[in-house]
Tab-separated table of C-alpha atoms and ligand atoms in Angstrom:
chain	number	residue	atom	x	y	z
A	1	UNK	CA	8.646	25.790	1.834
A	2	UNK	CA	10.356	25.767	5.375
A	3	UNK	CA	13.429	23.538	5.518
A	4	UNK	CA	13.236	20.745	8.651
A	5	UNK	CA	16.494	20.971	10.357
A	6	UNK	CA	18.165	17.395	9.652
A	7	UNK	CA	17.450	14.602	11.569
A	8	UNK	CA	20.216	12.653	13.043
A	9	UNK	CA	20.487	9.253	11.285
A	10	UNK	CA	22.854	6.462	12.960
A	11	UNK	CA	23.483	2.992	12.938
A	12	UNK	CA	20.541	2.212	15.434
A	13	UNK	CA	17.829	3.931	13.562
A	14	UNK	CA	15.321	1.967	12.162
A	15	UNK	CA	13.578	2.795	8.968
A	16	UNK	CA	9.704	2.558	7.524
A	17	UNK	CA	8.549	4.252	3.765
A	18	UNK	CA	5.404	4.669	1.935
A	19	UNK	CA	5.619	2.420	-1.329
A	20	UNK	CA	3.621	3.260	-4.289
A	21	UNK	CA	3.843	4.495	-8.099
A	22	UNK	CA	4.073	7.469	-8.527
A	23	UNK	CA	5.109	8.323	-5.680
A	24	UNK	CA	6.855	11.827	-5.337
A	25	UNK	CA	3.618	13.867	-4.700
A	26	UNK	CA	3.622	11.922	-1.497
A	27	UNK	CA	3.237	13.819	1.911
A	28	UNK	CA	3.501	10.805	3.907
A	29	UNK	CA	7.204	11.099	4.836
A	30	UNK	CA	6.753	14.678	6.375
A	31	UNK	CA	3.713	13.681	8.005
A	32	UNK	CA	5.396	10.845	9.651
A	33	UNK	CA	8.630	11.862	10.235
A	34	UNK	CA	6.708	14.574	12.411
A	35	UNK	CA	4.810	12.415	14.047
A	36	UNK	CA	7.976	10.149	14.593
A	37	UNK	CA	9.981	13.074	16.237
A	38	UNK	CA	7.460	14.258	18.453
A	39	UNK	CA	7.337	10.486	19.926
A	40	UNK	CA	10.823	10.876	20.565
A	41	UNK	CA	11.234	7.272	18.266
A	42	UNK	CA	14.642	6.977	16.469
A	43	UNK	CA	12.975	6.252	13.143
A	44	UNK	CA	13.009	7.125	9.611
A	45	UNK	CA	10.356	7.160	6.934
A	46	UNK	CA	10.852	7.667	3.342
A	47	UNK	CA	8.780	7.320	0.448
A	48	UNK	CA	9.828	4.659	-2.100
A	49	UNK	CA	8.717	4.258	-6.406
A	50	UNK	CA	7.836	1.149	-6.490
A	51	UNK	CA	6.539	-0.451	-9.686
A	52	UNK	CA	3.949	-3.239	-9.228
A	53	UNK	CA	5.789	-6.005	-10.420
A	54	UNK	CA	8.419	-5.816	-7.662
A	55	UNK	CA	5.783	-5.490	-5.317
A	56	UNK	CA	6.214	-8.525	-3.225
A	57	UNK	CA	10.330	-8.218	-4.017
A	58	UNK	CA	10.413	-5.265	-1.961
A	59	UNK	CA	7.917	-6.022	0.781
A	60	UNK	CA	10.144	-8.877	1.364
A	61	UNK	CA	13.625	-6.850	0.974
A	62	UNK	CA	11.828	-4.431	3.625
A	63	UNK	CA	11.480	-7.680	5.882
A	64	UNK	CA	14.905	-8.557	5.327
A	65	UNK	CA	16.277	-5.426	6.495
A	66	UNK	CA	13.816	-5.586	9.468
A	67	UNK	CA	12.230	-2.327	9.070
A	68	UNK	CA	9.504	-1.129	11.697
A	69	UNK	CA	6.543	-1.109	8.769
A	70	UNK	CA	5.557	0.378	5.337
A	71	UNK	CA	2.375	1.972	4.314
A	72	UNK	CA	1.086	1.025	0.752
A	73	UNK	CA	-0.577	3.251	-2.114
A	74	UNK	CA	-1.820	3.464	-5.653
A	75	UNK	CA	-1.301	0.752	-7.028
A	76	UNK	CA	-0.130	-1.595	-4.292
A	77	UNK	CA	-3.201	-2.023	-2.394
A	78	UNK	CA	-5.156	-4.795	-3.386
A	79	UNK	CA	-2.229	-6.247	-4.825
A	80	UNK	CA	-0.097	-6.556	-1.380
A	81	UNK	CA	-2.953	-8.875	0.017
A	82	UNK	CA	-1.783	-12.511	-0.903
A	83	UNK	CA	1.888	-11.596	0.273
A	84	UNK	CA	0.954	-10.789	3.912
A	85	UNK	CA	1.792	-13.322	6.443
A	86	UNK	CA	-1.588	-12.352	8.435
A	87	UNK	CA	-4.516	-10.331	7.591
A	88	UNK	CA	-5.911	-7.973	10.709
A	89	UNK	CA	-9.517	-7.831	10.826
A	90	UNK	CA	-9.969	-4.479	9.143
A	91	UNK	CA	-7.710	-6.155	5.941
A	92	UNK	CA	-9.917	-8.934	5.552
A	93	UNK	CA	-12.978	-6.831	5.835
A	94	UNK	CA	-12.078	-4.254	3.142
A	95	UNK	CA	-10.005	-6.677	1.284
A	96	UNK	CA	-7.082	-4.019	1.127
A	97	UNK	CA	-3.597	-3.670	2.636
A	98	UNK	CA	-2.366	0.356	3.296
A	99	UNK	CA	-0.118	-0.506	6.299
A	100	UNK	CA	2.086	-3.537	6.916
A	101	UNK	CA	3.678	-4.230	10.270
A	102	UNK	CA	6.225	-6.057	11.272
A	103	UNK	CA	6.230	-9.194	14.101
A	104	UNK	CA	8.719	-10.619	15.741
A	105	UNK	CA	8.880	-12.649	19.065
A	106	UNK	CA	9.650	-10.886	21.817
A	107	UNK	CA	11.601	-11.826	25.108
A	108	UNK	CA	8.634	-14.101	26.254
A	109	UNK	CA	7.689	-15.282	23.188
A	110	UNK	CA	4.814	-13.373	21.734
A	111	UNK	CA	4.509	-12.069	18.816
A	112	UNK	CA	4.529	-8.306	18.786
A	113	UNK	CA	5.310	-5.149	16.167
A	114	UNK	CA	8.948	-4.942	15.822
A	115	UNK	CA	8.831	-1.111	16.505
A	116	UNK	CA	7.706	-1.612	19.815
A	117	UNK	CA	10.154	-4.696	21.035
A	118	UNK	CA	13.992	-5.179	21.445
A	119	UNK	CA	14.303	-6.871	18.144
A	120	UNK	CA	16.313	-10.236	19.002
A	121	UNK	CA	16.741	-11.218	15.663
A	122	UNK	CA	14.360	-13.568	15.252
A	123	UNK	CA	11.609	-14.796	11.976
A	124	UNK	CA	9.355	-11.815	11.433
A	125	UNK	CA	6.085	-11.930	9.891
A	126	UNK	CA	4.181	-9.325	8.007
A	127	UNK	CA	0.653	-8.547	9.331
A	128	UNK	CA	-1.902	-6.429	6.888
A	129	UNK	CA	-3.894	-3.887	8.136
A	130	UNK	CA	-6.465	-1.484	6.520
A	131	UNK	CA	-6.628	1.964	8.255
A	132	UNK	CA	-8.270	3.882	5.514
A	133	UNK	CA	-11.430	2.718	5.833
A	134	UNK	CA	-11.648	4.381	9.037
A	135	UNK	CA	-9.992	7.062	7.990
A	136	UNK	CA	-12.651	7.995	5.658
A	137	UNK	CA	-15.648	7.694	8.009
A	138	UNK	CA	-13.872	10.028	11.025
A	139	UNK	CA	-13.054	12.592	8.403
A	140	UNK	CA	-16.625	13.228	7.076
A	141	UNK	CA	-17.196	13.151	10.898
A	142	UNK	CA	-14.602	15.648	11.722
A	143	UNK	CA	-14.278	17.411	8.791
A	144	UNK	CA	-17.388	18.109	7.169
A	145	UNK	CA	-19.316	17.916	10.888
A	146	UNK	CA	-21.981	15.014	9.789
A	147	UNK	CA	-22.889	12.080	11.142
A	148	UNK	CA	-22.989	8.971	7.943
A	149	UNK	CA	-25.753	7.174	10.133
A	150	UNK	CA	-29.011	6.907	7.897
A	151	UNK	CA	-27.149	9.850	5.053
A	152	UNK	CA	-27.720	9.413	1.680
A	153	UNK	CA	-24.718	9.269	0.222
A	154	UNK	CA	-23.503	10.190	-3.770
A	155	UNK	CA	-20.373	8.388	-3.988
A	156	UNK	CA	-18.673	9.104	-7.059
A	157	UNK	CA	-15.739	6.355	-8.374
A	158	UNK	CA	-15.683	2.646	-8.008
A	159	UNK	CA	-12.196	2.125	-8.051
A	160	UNK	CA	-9.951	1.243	-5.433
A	161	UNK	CA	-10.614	4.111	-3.116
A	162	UNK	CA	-14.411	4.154	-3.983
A	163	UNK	CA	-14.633	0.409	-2.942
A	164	UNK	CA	-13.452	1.251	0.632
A	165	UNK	CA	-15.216	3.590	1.073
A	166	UNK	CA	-18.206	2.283	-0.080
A	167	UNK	CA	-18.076	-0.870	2.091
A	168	UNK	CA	-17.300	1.266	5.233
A	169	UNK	CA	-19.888	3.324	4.544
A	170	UNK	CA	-22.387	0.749	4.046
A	171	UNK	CA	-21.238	-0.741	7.138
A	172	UNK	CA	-21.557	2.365	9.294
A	173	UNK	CA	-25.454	2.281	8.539
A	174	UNK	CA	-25.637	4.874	5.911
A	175	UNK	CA	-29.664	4.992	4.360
A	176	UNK	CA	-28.717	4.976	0.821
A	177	UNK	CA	-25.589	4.815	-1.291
A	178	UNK	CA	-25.684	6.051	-4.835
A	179	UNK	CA	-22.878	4.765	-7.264
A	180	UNK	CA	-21.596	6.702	-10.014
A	181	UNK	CA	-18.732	5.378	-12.074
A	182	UNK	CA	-16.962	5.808	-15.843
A	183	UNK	CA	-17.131	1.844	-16.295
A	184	UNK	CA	-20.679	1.426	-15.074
A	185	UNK	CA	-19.958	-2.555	-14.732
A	186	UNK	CA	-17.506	-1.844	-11.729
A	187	UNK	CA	-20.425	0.033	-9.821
A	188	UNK	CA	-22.510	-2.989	-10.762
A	189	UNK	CA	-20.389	-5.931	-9.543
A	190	UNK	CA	-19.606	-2.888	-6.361
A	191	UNK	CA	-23.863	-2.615	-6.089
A	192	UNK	CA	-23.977	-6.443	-6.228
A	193	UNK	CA	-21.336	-6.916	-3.403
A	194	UNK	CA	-22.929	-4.218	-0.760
A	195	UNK	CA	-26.509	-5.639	-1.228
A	196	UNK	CA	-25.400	-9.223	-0.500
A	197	UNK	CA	-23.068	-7.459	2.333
A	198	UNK	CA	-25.413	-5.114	3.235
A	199	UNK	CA	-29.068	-5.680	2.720
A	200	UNK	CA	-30.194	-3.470	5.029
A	201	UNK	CA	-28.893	-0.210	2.951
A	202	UNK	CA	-30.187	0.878	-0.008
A	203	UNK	CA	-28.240	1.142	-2.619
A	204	UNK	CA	-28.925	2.929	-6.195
A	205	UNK	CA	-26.644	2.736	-9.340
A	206	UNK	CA	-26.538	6.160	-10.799
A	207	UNK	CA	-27.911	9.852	-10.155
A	208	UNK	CA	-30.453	10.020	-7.374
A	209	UNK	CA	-33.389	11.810	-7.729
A	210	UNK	CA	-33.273	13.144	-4.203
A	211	UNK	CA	-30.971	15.508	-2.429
A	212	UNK	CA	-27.797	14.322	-0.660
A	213	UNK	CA	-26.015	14.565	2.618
A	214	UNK	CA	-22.980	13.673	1.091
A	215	UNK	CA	-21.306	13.505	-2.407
A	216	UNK	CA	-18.123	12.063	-1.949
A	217	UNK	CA	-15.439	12.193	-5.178
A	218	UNK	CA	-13.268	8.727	-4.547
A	219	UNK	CA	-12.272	8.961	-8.343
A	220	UNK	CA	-8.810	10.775	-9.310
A	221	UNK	CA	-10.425	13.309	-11.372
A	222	UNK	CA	-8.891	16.768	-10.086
A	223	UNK	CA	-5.296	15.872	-10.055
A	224	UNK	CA	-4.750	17.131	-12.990
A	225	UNK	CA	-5.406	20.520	-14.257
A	226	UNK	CA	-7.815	20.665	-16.801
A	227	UNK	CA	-9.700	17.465	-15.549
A	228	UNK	CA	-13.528	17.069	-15.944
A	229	UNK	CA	-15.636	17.214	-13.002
A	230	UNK	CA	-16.496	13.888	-11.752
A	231	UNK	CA	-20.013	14.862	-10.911
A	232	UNK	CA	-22.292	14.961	-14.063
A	233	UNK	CA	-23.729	18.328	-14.117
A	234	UNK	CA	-26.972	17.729	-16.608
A	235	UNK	CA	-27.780	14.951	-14.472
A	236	UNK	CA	-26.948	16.002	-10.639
A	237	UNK	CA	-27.167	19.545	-9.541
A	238	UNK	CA	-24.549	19.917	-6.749
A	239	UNK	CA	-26.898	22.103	-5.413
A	240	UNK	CA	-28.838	19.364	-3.865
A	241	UNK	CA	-25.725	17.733	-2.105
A	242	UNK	CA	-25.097	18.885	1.959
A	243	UNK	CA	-21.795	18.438	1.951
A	244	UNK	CA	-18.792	17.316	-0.563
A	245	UNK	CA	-15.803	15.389	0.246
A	246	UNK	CA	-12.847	15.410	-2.360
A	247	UNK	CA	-10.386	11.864	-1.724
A	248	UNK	CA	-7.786	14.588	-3.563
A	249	UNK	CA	-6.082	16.879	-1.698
A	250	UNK	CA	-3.815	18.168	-4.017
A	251	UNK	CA	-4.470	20.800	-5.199
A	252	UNK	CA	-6.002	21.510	-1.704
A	253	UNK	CA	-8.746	23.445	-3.613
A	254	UNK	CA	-10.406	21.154	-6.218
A	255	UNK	CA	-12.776	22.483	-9.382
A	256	UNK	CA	-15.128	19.792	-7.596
A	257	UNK	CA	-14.485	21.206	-4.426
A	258	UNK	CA	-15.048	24.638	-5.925
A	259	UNK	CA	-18.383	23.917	-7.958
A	260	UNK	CA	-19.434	22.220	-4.224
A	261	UNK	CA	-18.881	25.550	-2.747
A	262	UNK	CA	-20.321	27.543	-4.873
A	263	UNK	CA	-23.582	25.748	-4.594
A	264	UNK	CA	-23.833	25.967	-1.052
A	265	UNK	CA	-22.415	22.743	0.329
A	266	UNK	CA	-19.766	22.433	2.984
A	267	UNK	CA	-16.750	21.177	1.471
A	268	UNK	CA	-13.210	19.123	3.103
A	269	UNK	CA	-10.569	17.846	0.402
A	270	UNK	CA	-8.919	14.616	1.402
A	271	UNK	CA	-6.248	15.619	3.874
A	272	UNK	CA	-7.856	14.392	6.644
A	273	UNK	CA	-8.673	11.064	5.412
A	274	UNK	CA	-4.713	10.849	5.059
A	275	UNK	CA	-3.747	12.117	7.969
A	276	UNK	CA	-6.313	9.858	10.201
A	277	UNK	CA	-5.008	6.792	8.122
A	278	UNK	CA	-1.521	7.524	8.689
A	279	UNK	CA	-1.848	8.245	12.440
A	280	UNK	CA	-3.600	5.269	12.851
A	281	UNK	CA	-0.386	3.109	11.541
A	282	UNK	CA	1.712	5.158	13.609
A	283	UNK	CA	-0.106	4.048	16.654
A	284	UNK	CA	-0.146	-0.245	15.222
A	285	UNK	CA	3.856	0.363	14.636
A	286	UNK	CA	4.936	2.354	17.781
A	287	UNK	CA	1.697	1.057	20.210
A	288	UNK	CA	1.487	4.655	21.464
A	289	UNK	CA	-0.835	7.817	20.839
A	290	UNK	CA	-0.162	9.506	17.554
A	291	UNK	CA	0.802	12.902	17.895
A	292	UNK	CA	-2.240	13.962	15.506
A	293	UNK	CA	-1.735	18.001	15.599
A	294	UNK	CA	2.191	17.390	14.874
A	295	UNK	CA	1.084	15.359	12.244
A	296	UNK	CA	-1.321	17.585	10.999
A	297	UNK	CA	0.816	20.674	11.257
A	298	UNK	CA	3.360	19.244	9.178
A	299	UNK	CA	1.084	17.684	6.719
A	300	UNK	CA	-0.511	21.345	5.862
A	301	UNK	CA	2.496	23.027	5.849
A	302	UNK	CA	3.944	20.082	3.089
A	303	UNK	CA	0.689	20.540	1.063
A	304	UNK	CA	0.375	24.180	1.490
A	305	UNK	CA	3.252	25.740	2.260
A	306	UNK	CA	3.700	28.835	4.282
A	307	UNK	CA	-0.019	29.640	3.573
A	308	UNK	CA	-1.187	27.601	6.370
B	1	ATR	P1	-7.832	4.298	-6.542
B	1	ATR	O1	-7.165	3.150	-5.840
B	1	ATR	O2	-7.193	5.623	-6.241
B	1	ATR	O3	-9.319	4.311	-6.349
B	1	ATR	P2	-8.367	3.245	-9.172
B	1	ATR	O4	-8.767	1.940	-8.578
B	1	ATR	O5	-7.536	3.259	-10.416
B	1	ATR	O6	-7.544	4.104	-8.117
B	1	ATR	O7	-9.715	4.107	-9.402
B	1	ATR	C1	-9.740	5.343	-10.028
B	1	ATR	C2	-11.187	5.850	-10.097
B	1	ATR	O8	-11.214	7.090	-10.838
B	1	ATR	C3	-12.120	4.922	-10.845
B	1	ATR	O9	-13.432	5.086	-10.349
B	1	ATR	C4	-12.004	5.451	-12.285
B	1	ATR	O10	-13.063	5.118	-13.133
B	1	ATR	P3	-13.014	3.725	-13.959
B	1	ATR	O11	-13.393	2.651	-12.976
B	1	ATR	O12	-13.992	3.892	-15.038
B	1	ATR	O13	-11.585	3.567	-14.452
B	1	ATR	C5	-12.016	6.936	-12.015
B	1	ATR	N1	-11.452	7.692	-13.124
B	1	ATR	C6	-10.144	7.773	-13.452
B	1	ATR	N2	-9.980	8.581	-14.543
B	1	ATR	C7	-11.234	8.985	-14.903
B	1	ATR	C8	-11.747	9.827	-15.937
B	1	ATR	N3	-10.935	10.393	-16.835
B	1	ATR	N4	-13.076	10.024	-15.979
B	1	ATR	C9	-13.914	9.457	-15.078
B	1	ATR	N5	-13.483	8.644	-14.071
B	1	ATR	C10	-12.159	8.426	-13.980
């Protein structure tokens, strides 16, 4: 691993982290912190173990020390959605928080993100946005080349993750939407939610018959050496899936991933998904362009070290 030559912190620079538990796997700070230099901002983004239960503690210690924003993981974000001042449109519609950003008044009186005003001291107000849902849909755009308009999807996982993507899915027209989970009453009450949401999409609980354009892992099986597949082998042949998409993206190569390949489908691991969602809050904190290649560079070289 290359060492970054150290960033000057002063007294004027202004500070943003990741929270989550665990948290020390997290790429987030290099990604940022590249995308941060490369706008020239004199910020700083760390990555910091939070533990549920302080949750709303820390959120509001974050407002207190007026930071620019924070970006929320496993397990903060469903959690983080009663202690936001104001919920953006995408938080409300995916019911999840993964980046917070703080308002404050500016010289005229409007409320706008503190990171891209002359903060004046002033009440600020923490405003929840969802950027993962998004991020999921551009990456099987960009990253596995298909369009989700009329697929049939496999989505494997009903969890956090599995929800968002599901609804997001649903919502960008898929055909049909196949739910595969350990607890099968979470894909149930998840089945239940899209058809009243979504009545115009088919959705099946368990294996389809049928192939796939897409079989999408949104569980955290393959994290962990010696994990199962998530895919049920004597019940779906991967060999009938188009494409796979693996949420995990470390390790960058997954045995799901690998059992995907081997059977002929085009494969991405989930390092787009994070690097779309985390350019995305870039742009809500600083109100420019994210610097998506910077990003991008520094996120593969964190994850994969000189290799890439
Ligand atoms: P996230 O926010 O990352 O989605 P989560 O809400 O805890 O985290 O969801 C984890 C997902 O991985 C769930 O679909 C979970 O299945 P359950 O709903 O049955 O818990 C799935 N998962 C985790 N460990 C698993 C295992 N050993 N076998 C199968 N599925 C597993």
């Amino acid at each position: 691993m290359s060492v970054a030559p150290t960033k000057s912190i002063s007294a004027s620079t202004r500070l943003g982290a990741v929270f989550g538990r665990p948290i020390r796997h997290s790429a987030s700070p290099a990604m940022q912190n590249a995308g941060i230099a490369s706008l020239g901002l004199d910020w700083m983004y760390a990555a910091c173990d939070v533990s549920p239960d302080v949750l709303k503690v820390a959120l509001e210690g974050a407002r207190a020390m007026r930071w620019i924003g924070v970006n929320l993981t496993v397990p903060h974000k469903l959690l983080a959605v009663p202690f936001m001042d104001l919920l953006d449109d995408s938080a409300q519609r995916w019911g999840a928080v993964n980046t917070v950003v703080f308002e404050a008044e500016d010289d005229e009186g409007l409320w706008r993100p503190l990171g891209q005003i002359r903060d004046l001291g002033g009440p600020l107000r923490m405003r929840g946005y969802n950027t993962d849902a998004d991020a999921i849909v551009r990456a099987i755009r960009e990253d596995l080349a298909i369009e989700p308009r009329g697929a049939r999807v496999l989505l494997l996982g009903a969890g956090g993750a599995g929800r968002t993507a599901a609804l997001r899915l649903a919502d960008e027209g898929v055909g049909e939407l196949w739910l595969v989970n350990r607890t099968p009453s979470k894909a149930e009450a998840l089945a239940r939610e899209l058809e009243e949401r979504f009545p115009a999409v088919h959705i099946g609980l368990g294996y389809p018959a049928s192939d796939v354009e897409i079989v999408l892992n949104a569980t955290s099986l393959g994290l962990k050496p010696g994990d199962p597949l998530p895919v049920d082998a004597s019940q779906f042949s991967l060999g009938k899936a188009f494409t796979a998409y693996d949420m995990v993206y470390r390790p960058s190569q997954t045995p799901f991933l690998q059992a995907a390949q081997a059977a002929g489908c085009r494969v991405a691991n989930g390092l787009g998904m994070l690097l779309y969602q985390g350019a995305a809050a870039l742009e809500l904190w600083s109100g420019r362009p994210a610097p998506v290649e910077a990003m991008k560079t520094a996120l593969i070289q964190e994850v994969y070290g000189q290799r890439a």
